[in-house]
Backbone as a ProteinNet text record, in pm:
[ID]
protein_1_A
[PRIMARY]
MHKIFLIIFIMTTIISCSQTNNSKVDAQKAMEEKYPNIKIDSIEKVNNSFFEIAIQDQLYYLTSDFKHLIVGNVIDFETGSNLTENKMKRERIKYLSKINDKNVITYKPDSTKYILTIFTDTSCPYCQKLHNEVDDLLMNDVEVRYVLFSRNGNDDDAYADMVSIWCSKDQKDALNRAFDNDFVKNQSCQNPISDNYSIARDLKVNGTPMIFMENGLVIPGYVTTDKIMSILTDNISR
[TERTIARY]
9126.9	9195.8	9316.3	9429.2	9549	9534.6	9582.4	9589.6	9710.9	9697.4	9803.6	9842.6	9972.9	10027.6	10080.5	10034.5	10075.8	10151	10268.5	10345.8	10331.2	10262.4	10236	10314.4	10424.8	10517.4	10561.5	10529.5	10573.8	10459.5	10345.7	10230.1	10214.2	10182	10160	10013.1	9951.6	9808.6	9777.2	9680.8	9631.7	9495.3	9483.2	9359.5	9299.5	9173.9	9102.3	8998.8	9005.9	8919.5	8816.2	8699.3	8598.1	8635.7	8609	8642.4	8538.4	8586	8495.8	8539.8	8457.4	8489.2	8541.5	8582.5	8633.5	8759.2	8773.2	8885	8990.1	9101.6	9206	9151.2	9062.5	9001	8919.7	8847.1	8769.4	8861.5	8972.8	9069.1	9130.3	9164.1	9219.1	9118.8	8994.2	8890.3	8872.4	8873.2	8857.1	8971.5	9093.7	9209.7	9205.3	9168.3	9164.7	9056.9	8946.5	8840.8	8884.8	8957.5	9001.1	9124.1	9216.9	9343.2	9363.9	9290.1	9294.8	9428.7	9510.4	9636.9	9757.6	9734.2	9844	9856.7	9979.4	10005	10031.3	9949.5	9964.2	10049.1	10157.4	10247.2	10193.8	10136.6	10083	9987.4	9897.3	9806.3	9804.5	9828.3	9823.5	9734.3	9659.7	9575.5	9658	9678.5	9756.5	9675.7	9553.8	9458.1	9319.4	9222	9086.8	9067.5	9172.9	9161.2	9231.9	9338.2	9421.5	9461.6	9477.9	9543.2	9675.9	9779.6	9910.1	9921.6	9948.1	9951.6	10088.8	10153.3	10284.8	10267.4	10317	10313.9	10452.8	10522.1	10657.7	10746.9	10744.4	10828.9	10795.4	10686.4	10639	10519.7	10518.2	10408.6	10302.6	10177.7	10063	9971.2	9885.4	9790.9	9650.3	9564.3	9425.8	9337.7	9258.7	9169.7	9065.4	9022.2	8935.9	8798.2	8762.8	8637.3	8660.1	8788.9	8828.2	8808.4	8814.7	8795	8925.8	9033.5	9159.7	9276	9361.7	9486.4	9599.6	9683.4	9779.4	9922.1	10010.9	10153.6	10225.7	10312.3	10388.1	10422	10485.4	10521.5	10408.3	10381.4	10278.4	10345.5	10314.6	10376.2	10268.2	10286.7	10192.6	10215.9	10114.3	10129	10156.3	10097.3	10110.2	10250	10310.9	10443.3	10555.6	10521.8	10623.3	10690.4	10641.9	10704.1	10664.4	10764.2	10739.7	10703.4	10575.3	10529.1	10580.9	10591.7	10640.5	10786.9	10868.4	11010.8	11033.5	10953.7	10967.7	10943.2	10842.5	10815.1	10931	10984.4	11095.3	11219.3	11241.5	11356.4	11342.1	11221.5	11199.7	11226.4	11185.8	11211.1	11360.6	11431.9	11576.7	11646.9	11606.3	11666	11647.1	11529	11500.1	11594.9	11615.3	11703	11850	11888.5	12027.1	12061.2	11963.7	11988	12016.4	11981.7	12005.6	12148.7	12223.2	12361.3	12448.8	12506.7	12592.6	12723.2	12765.9	12892.7	13009.2	12995.9	13103	13108.9	13007.1	12999.6	13031.4	13090.4	13130.4	13277.8	13338.7	13475.8	13464.6	13510.5	13484.8	13611.4	13599.9	13705	13654.1	13720.1	13673.4	13759.1	13696.3	13771.3	13806.3	13885.9	13919.7	13794.4	13703.8	13577.4	13465.2	13369.2	13262.3	13145.6	13113.8	12998.6	12886.6	12925.9	12829.7	12873.8	12777.8	12807.4	12744.1	12824.5	12775.5	12792.6	12690.5	12699.3	12700.5	12807.3	12827.3	12837.3	12750.5	12761.9	12862	12967.7	13077.6	13119.9	13177.6	13225.7	13363	13463.8	13600.9	13622	13531.3	13544.8	13473.5	13414	13335.7	13423.6	13444.9	13531.8	13485.9	13355.3	13307.1	13318.6	13319.7	13348.4	13493.4	13581.8	13722.5	13738.6	13665.9	13672.5	13620.5	13511.5	13457.4	13553	13619.3	13714	13827.9	13862.3	13966.8	13924.6	13795.6	13743.8	13745.6	13776.6	13762.6	13847.5	13971.4	14057.1	13995.6	13939.8	13875.6	13750.2	13676.8	13558.6	13597.3	13704	13750.9	13791.7	13854.3	13894.4	13773.2	13658.8	13534.6	13449.1	13512.5	13446.2	13335.1	13353.8	13256.1	13310.7	13236.6	13271.9	13215.8	13298.9	13259	13249.7	13130.8	13107.2	13083.6	13177	13165.4	13094.4	12994.7	12932.3	12981	13055.3	13108.6	12995.3	12979.7	12864.4	12905.9	12907.6	12940.9	12815.1	12809.9	12686.2	12652.8	12751.4	12727.4	12710.5	12700.6	12671.8	12793.7	12766.7	12871.7	12969.9	12933.5	13022.2	13120.1	13109.7	13195.4	13331.9	13436.7	13571.2	13575.4	13495.6	13494.1	13446.8	13357.5	13310.2	13426.6	13507	13622.8	13721.7	13739.8	13830.3	13780.4	13650.6	13597.8	13597.3	13581.2	13598.1	13741.6	13836.4	13977.8	14005.5	13945.8	13962.5	13908	13789.3	13726.9	13810.6	13869.5	13944.5	14088.9	14128.8	14265	14281.7	14402.5	14431.5	14405.9	14445.4	14419.9	14321.6	14194.2	14090.3	14100.5	14126.3	14133.4	14251.4	14363.8	14480.3	14450.1	14385.6	14351.1	14252.7	14156.4	14059.4	14126.5	14215.1	14289.6	14368.4	14435.4	14516.6	14429.4	14314.7	14224.1	14177.3	14145.7	14102.8	14218.6	14340.5	14458.5	14502.2	14416.4	14445.3	14569.4	14599.3	14711.5	14661.9	14753.7	14717.5	14673.2	14561.4	14514.6	14518.4	14592	14609.2	14474.7	14454.3	14329.4	14319	14210.6	14186	14038.5	14008	13868	13844.6	13725.2	13686.2	13535.7	13478.6	13338.2	13324.8	13228	13216.8	13070.3	13040.2	12900.7	12859.4	12947.8	12924.6	12799.4	12778.5	12656.1	12532.5	12543.2	12429.4	12397.4	12496.7	12473.7	12372.8	12351.9	12256.5	12115	12076.6	11939.7	11917.8	12018.8	12008.4	12004.1	12088.5	12090.7	11956	11894.2	11762.9	11658.6	11661.8	11566.3	11584.3	11709.9	11740.7	11734	11697.8	11687.1	11819.7	11927.9	12058.8	12067.1	12064.5	12068.8	12193.5	12288.9	12415	12508.7	12633.1	12732.8	12811.4	12863.4	12840.6	12700	12650.5	12522.7	12546.8	12519.5	12552.1	12424	12424.3	12309.1	12349.4	12268.1	12288.9	12212.1	12245.9	12182.9	12032.1	11985.8	11842.2	11765	11832.6	11766.5	11772.7	11828.3	11843.3	11948.6	11923.3	12016	12077.9	12208.5	12280.9	12333.9	12275.1	12322.5	12443.1	12540.3	12653.6	12762.1	12859	12973.7	12938.8	12976.3	12967.6	13093.2	13130.5	13251	13227.7	13337.5	13328.3	13250.8	13278.1	13207.5	13056.9	13016.8	12873.7	12814.5	12887.7	12839.9	12822.7	12920.3	12912.5	12795.7	12770	12656.9	12525.5	12513.7	12392.1	12378.4	12488.7	12485.1	12442	12504.3	12473.4	12331.7	12280.5	12144.4	12038.2	12075.4	11974.1	11987.9	12103.8	12123.1	12167.1	12090.9	12123.4	12219.3	12320.5	12417.3	12439
10213.4	10111.3	10059.2	10058.3	10005.8	9856.7	9814.6	9671.1	9616.7	9503.5	9445	9309.8	9291.9	9166.1	9086.8	8965.7	8884.9	8761.9	8741.1	8620.9	8530.7	8421.5	8332.9	8204.4	8191.6	8082.4	8080.8	7975.3	7972.9	8004.6	8044.1	8073.5	8223.1	8266.4	8407.4	8429.1	8518.5	8539	8686.3	8731.5	8867.3	8860	8931	8924.8	9063.8	9074.8	9201.3	9184	9267.6	9249.9	9360.6	9326.5	9429.1	9514.3	9642.6	9733.9	9723.6	9732	9732.5	9842.5	9866.4	9969	9909.2	9783.9	9720.3	9791.2	9802.1	9873.5	9776.2	9830.5	9747.2	9670.7	9734.7	9667.8	9547.2	9564	9452.9	9339.6	9376.9	9276.7	9201.4	9274.5	9212.5	9111.5	9151.1	9064.1	8939.5	8958	8844.6	8745	8796.3	8708.5	8634.9	8705.5	8643.4	8536	8557.2	8455.8	8331.2	8352.3	8240.4	8171.9	8251.1	8197.7	8249.9	8197.9	8252.1	8234.6	8139.9	8112.5	8180.9	8260.7	8328.4	8472.1	8511.3	8648.9	8736.2	8835.4	8928.4	9046.7	9072.2	9182	9316.7	9321.8	9448.8	9424	9517.8	9516.7	9656.3	9664.1	9792.1	9777	9880.8	9879.5	9925.5	9837	9871.6	9964.8	9927.5	10008.9	9953.1	9984.3	9936.2	9788.3	9723.5	9582.4	9487.9	9536.2	9446.4	9506.3	9417.2	9449.5	9374.1	9441.1	9376.6	9334.7	9206.7	9151.6	9091.5	9135.1	9083.2	8983.5	8861.8	8756.5	8695	8716	8663.4	8700.1	8826.9	8882.4	8829.8	8757.5	8713.9	8800.4	8847	8930.6	8847.3	8873.9	8812.5	8924.4	8890	8988.4	8931.2	9003	8962.5	9049.5	8985	9063.4	9132.7	9248.7	9332.4	9271.1	9168.6	9098	8980.9	8965.8	8864.3	8721.5	8703.4	8570.6	8500.3	8577.2	8517.4	8573.6	8482.5	8519.8	8473.1	8564.7	8538.7	8557.8	8466.7	8478.7	8506.2	8605.6	8633.8	8780.1	8815.3	8953.8	9025.4	9145.7	9227.3	9339.4	9347.1	9446.9	9535.8	9665.6	9762.2	9772.8	9739.2	9741.8	9882	9983.2	10118.6	10175.1	10144.5	10200.3	10098.7	9970.1	9865.8	9841.2	9905.6	9895.8	9765.4	9698.2	9577.4	9620.4	9620.3	9670.6	9586.4	9456	9367	9394.3	9402	9427.8	9565.8	9663.2	9797.6	9796.5	9719.4	9707.8	9638.7	9532.7	9460.8	9548.8	9632.2	9722.9	9823.7	9873.1	9966.9	9899.2	9774.5	9699.8	9678.4	9645.5	9624.9	9753.1	9865.3	9994.1	10020.1	9988	10007.5	9924.7	9798.8	9712.5	9750.7	9790	9831.8	9955	10042.2	10164.3	10133.9	10013.8	9975.4	9927	9906.6	9860.6	9978.8	9970.8	10078	10080.9	10200.5	10213.4	10156.3	10154.5	10101.5	9949.2	9887.2	9741.1	9680.3	9759.7	9709.7	9741.1	9666.8	9695.9	9761.5	9885.2	9966.6	9991.3	9969.5	10004.3	10125.8	10239.5	10364.8	10405.8	10447.4	10504.1	10649.2	10710	10851.6	10937.9	10900.9	10973.3	10871.3	10875.3	10775.6	10817.8	10732	10755.2	10656	10533.6	10428.8	10358.8	10299.2	10224.4	10085.8	9984.1	9846.6	9793	9727.2	9656.2	9507.9	9439.9	9300.4	9211.2	9111	9008.5	8905.2	8885.3	8800.2	8701.6	8590.8	8484.2	8443.2	8449.5	8423.2	8278.9	8187.9	8048	8021.5	8125	8111.4	8141.9	8044.6	8066.9	8182.6	8197.6	8305.8	8441.8	8442.3	8567.4	8608	8509.9	8536.1	8589.5	8530	8574.3	8717.1	8747.6	8883.4	8982.4	8938.8	9028.6	9068.3	8981.3	9014.1	9126.7	9158.3	9266.5	9402.2	9402.9	9525.7	9639.5	9612.7	9719.9	9782.3	9698.6	9751.1	9830.9	9785.1	9859.1	9996.1	9999.9	10127.8	10223.1	10168.9	10252.5	10308.9	10243.3	10290.6	10370	10417.6	10502.8	10430.7	10300.5	10221.7	10193.7	10236	10206.4	10069.6	9987.6	9852.6	9845.6	9811.4	9794.8	9646.4	9583.9	9441.3	9417.5	9331.5	9279.2	9135.8	9107.3	8972.9	8881.1	8771.2	8683.9	8538.9	8462.3	8320.2	8243.3	8199.6	8140	8007.4	7942.9	7813.8	7824.3	7945.9	7963.6	7989.6	8009.8	8048.9	7937.5	7813.3	7701.5	7670.6	7742.7	7718.7	7783.5	7723.1	7781.4	7921	7943	8074.2	8182.4	8145.5	8243.4	8290.2	8195.5	8231.2	8315.6	8281.1	8359.6	8502.8	8518.4	8653.2	8735.3	8667.8	8738.5	8788.4	8704.1	8743.5	8859.3	8855.2	8964.8	9093.8	9085	9205	9262.5	9174.5	9217.7	9255.6	9241.7	9278.9	9430.4	9473.2	9617.3	9677.6	9605.4	9648.9	9550.1	9583.4	9490.7	9460.5	9561.7	9539.9	9451.4	9472.9	9387.9	9243.9	9225.8	9091	9024.6	9101	9045.6	9008.9	9095.2	9065	8935.8	8920.7	8801	8676.3	8690.5	8575.5	8527.8	8621.3	8583.2	8527.4	8558.8	8501.7	8371.7	8320.3	8196.1	8208.4	8328.9	8353.8	8342.1	8315.5	8296.7	8428.1	8421.9	8535.4	8494	8569.1	8537	8534.8	8428.6	8418	8530.1	8602.8	8711.9	8712.8	8776.4	8789.6	8927.5	8976.2	9106.3	9120	9226.6	9252	9278	9210.8	9220.6	9210.9	9255.4	9257.3	9134.5	9035.7	8929.3	8847.4	8814.9	8742.2	8826.2	8955.8	9045.2	9055.6	9028.7	9038.1	8934.4	8828.3	8725.3	8779.6	8863	8915	9004.8	9085.1	9171	9085.2	8982.2	8892	8822.7	8786.4	8721.1	8817.3	8942.2	9042	9065.6	9061.6	9087.1	8960.6	8849.2	8720	8678.4	8698	8652.8	8502.8	8424.9	8279.1	8219.6	8305	8260.2	8378.4	8348.6	8454.3	8429.5	8536.2	8676.1	8721	8819.6	8882.1	9032.7	9093.1	9233.8	9316.2	9423.6	9513.5	9652.1	9707	9842.7	9939.8	10068.2	10170.6	10177.2	10145.1	10155.6	10029.4	9935.4	9814	9697.8	9718.9	9609.5	9512.7	9384.3	9282.7	9208	9180.3	9100.9	8978	8859.6	8740.3	8678.9	8636	8562.8	8650.3	8583.5	8653.3	8709.1	8834.4	8896	8979.5	9000.1	9076.2	9225.4	9299.6	9445.1	9505.5	9460.2	9514.1	9494.7	9378.3	9350.8	9437.3	9449.4	9533.6	9676.9	9728	9866.7	9885.9	9786.4	9794.2	9801.6	9719.8	9720.1	9852.1	9902.5	10028.9	10144.7	10155.3	10268.4	10259.6	10137.2	10120.2	10150.9	10138.1	10146	10262.7	10328.6	10441	10562.6	10669.3	10793.6	10876.4	10927.8	11014.8	11140.9
9244.5	9323.9	9246.9	9312.7	9248.8	9223.9	9109.1	9082.5	9156.3	9217.8	9298.2	9240.6	9229	9178.3	9296.3	9311.8	9425.1	9377.4	9435.5	9407.4	9528.6	9512.8	9624.3	9601.5	9680.8	9662.1	9515.3	9438.7	9299.5	9204.3	9256.5	9171.9	9155.5	9037.3	9010.9	8978.8	9054.7	9040.2	9048.5	8971.2	8984.5	9051.8	9161.6	9237.1	9244.6	9211	9224.4	9333	9436.3	9551.3	9558.4	9605.1	9624.1	9743.8	9735	9842.3	9953.3	10077.4	10191.8	10286.2	10385.8	10484.7	10614.1	10611.1	10731.5	10780.7	10911.9	10973.1	11023.8	11075.1	11134.7	11255	11329.1	11444.2	11397.9	11288.3	11232.4	11187.1	11124.6	11077.1	11194.6	11300.4	11420.7	11478.4	11485.9	11540.3	11454.1	11321.9	11230.5	11245.1	11257.5	11273	11406.1	11511.5	11643.9	11652.5	11582.3	11580.7	11504.4	11395.1	11311.7	11369.5	11425.8	11478.7	11621	11717.6	11854.2	11924.7	11881.4	11950.2	11886.3	11784.1	11714.3	11763.1	11796.4	11839.6	11716.9	11699	11586.8	11631.4	11559.2	11596	11551	11431.7	11382.3	11266.4	11246.5	11131.6	11071.9	10941.7	10871.1	10748.4	10718.3	10599.4	10480.4	10382.5	10263.2	10174.1	10147.7	10071.5	10101.7	10021	10048.3	10017.4	9966.7	9929.5	10025.5	10093.1	10171.5	10305.6	10402.5	10528.8	10532.6	10578.1	10595.9	10741.7	10764.1	10899.3	10925.6	11033.7	11071.8	11185.6	11164	11264.9	11270.6	11381.8	11399.8	11281.6	11245.5	11139.5	11000.2	10986.5	10855.2	10816.6	10691.7	10645.1	10573.6	10606.5	10541.2	10492.4	10397.8	10345.9	10354.4	10425.6	10443.9	10355.4	10268.8	10183.5	10270.5	10225.2	10308.3	10334	10254.5	10283.9	10379.3	10424.3	10521.9	10470.7	10338.3	10280.6	10246.2	10227.1	10183.7	10265	10313.9	10380.5	10290.7	10248.3	10141	10191.3	10150.8	10179.6	10048.9	10046.1	9925	9911.6	9802	9774.5	9703	9746.1	9683.4	9606.1	9476.3	9389.4	9330.5	9345.6	9290	9139.7	9060.9	8915.4	8862.8	8923.8	8870.7	8890.1	9005.5	9035.5	9017.9	9014.8	9008.7	9142.2	9246.8	9378.6	9447.4	9506.7	9584.6	9726.9	9757.8	9886.9	10002.7	9980.9	10085.8	10116	10011.5	10030.9	10091	10051.1	10108.1	10258.5	10300.7	10444.4	10515	10455	10515.8	10525.1	10424.8	10428.7	10541.8	10561.5	10672.7	10806.7	10818.3	10941.6	10961.9	10854.2	10866.5	10907.9	10849	10885.1	11034.3	11084.7	11227.1	11313.5	11276.1	11355.1	11337.6	11217.1	11194.6	11277.1	11297.6	11375.2	11521.8	11565.7	11705	11728.2	11620.4	11634.4	11673.9	11791.1	11841.5	11763.4	11723.9	11651.4	11730.9	11862.9	11947.9	11943.9	11885.9	11884	11748.2	11660.6	11528.7	11506.3	11415.5	11372	11235.3	11227.1	11108.4	11027.9	10897.8	10801.9	10724.4	10745.3	10686.3	10567	10458.3	10345.1	10375.2	10289.9	10308.6	10302.3	10214.1	10200.4	10186.4	10277.6	10278	10190.1	10094.2	10007.8	10038.1	10070	10102.5	10230.8	10300.4	10422.8	10413.1	10439.8	10445.5	10587.3	10637.8	10765	10732.8	10774.3	10734.2	10857.7	10865.8	10969.7	10919.3	10997.1	10950.4	11057.8	11014.1	11101.2	11048.5	11133.4	11087	11043.5	11081.2	11037.8	10905.9	10848.4	10725.8	10603.7	10514.4	10397.5	10309	10292.8	10206.7	10274.8	10408.8	10480.7	10455.8	10456.8	10428.3	10286.4	10193.7	10054.7	10041.2	10111.1	10106.5	10171.4	10278.4	10346.1	10252.3	10160.4	10062.9	9969	9967.7	9883.4	9954.9	10084.5	10163.5	10109.1	10072.9	10019.6	9894.5	9807.6	9686.4	9721.1	9821.2	9864	9919	9996.7	10051.5	9939.8	9837	9723.3	9649.5	9665.7	9603.6	9702.3	9809.2	9909.6	9985	10005.4	10080.4	10220.2	10320.3	10459.3	10496.4	10560.2	10599.4	10751.6	10800.2	10943.9	10969.9	11039.7	11068.4	11201.6	11197	11318.2	11333.6	11441.1	11461.6	11507.9	11436.3	11458.9	11438.4	11547.8	11539.1	11500.2	11376.1	11324.3	11389.8	11453.9	11518.2	11669.5	11720.4	11862.4	11948.5	12078.3	12172.4	12205.2	12177.3	12209.7	12097	11988.3	11873	11893.1	11835	11844.9	11785	11681.5	11616.3	11712.2	11803.9	11902.2	11989	12037.8	12120.5	12041	11913.7	11829.2	11814.1	11795.2	11774.1	11902.4	12016	12143.6	12155	12118.1	12123.1	12028.3	11910.4	11814.3	11873.8	11930.7	11987	12101.3	12180.5	12298.5	12266.1	12139.9	12099.8	12099.5	12125.2	12125.4	11988.5	11883.8	11746.4	11683.7	11688.8	11643.5	11494.5	11414.8	11270.1	11233.3	11298.2	11271.8	11311.9	11426.5	11472.4	11376.7	11327.5	11233.2	11101.4	11054.6	10931.4	10946.5	11060.1	11082.4	11094.5	11157.9	11171.6	11034.7	10946.5	10812	10729.5	10768.4	10702.5	10768.3	10859.1	10932.6	11018.9	11061.7	11151.5	11295.4	11385.2	11525.4	11588.7	11661	11739.6	11886	11965.9	12107	12179	12259.6	12335	12437.6	12429.1	12522.6	12558.4	12668.9	12708	12767.5	12748.3	12801	12780.1	12830.3	12801.4	12651.8	12589.2	12443.7	12401.2	12279.6	12232.6	12152.7	12141.1	12043.5	12075.5	12203	12238.4	12209.7	12235.8	12210.5	12061.7	11978.2	11833.6	11784.8	11865.2	11824.3	11815.4	11911.6	11909.9	11789.3	11755.3	11637.3	11511.1	11508.4	11392.6	11375.5	11485.6	11478.9	11422.3	11469.9	11420.3	11270.3	11225.8	11085.2	11000	11064.4	10994.4	10930.4	11003.5	10956	10980.3	10873.6	10886.6	10823.3	10792.4	10735.2	10722	10694.2	10676.5	10548.2	10487.6	10524.3	10485.4	10557.5	10525.9	10522.6	10407.6	10383.6	10383.8	10461.7	10466.9	10418.5	10328.4	10280.6	10369.6	10358.1	10441.1	10421.5	10302.5	10272.9	10310.5	10378.5	10423.3	10326.5	10208.6	10112.8	10164.7	10148.5	10197.3	10079.9	10091.5	9992.5	10065.5	10045.1	10114.7	10045.5	10126.3	10072.1	10012.9	9951.9	9892.5	9755.6	9734.5	9602.1	9581.5	9457.5	9425.9	9448.1	9454.7	9468.2	9352.5	9231.3	9114.1	9127.1	9173	9189	9300.2	9410.1	9520.6	9474.4	9400.1	9354.1	9258.2	9176.3	9084.2	9161.6	9265.7	9347.6	9422.5	9476.1	9550	9461.1	9345.7	9257	9201.2	9186.4	9135	9240.3	9368.1	9473	9569.4	9570.5	9661.8	9582.8	9592.7	9521.7	9606	9541.4	9608.9	9526.4
[MASK]
++++++++++++++++++++++++++++++++++++++++++++++++++++++++++++++++++++++++++++++++++++++++++++++++++++++++++++++++++++++++++++++++++++++++++++++++++++++++++++++++++++++++++++++++++++++++++++++++++++++++++++++++++++++++++++++++++++++++++++++

């Protein structure tokens, strides 16, 4: 049995659980008896010691004897792998794959080695700062896919600005000018910006900029090109 390291909030504990033959069906029944009003999205057996339970995109771990329900990151001692983060990355990849290429504004390098999907808001100062890094990212063969996302909702001025950017004949030029605080002519058309909220919710985007790598790793907030490249090279093999 693999030893499992659990980080529960700010407490670090090593827990060794007795193995049982309880199944996913048994775990489902135990949870429903204890929490009848909670909708369980999925249950997976991690090993003979734990079940992984997803409830509203939050992961919990139920010991196989059904005595402990644990919140936190689970790390396999033998491999050093963060099982919780690995699951979250797989979920992010699934949601990122739902983003239509036609619904993003893409800055392509001459040769693409890495791809970043960035949720951005033109009224966000750190989004503007990150946008200033785009030329350097392109020089490092990084493709930037922008998802326009008004973090304050559809009634915000930034939402109208991003609709205008999307509806511009030259979207990249309009986006560049918006980040330079230049005037963007008010325009309207069918656009994906409202639909981006559901994707942002699935990906737990709670601020901008939010950077997603191809492997599902997330980088919140502004970081320099050098830092981004360091993270990319450390986490994606090419």
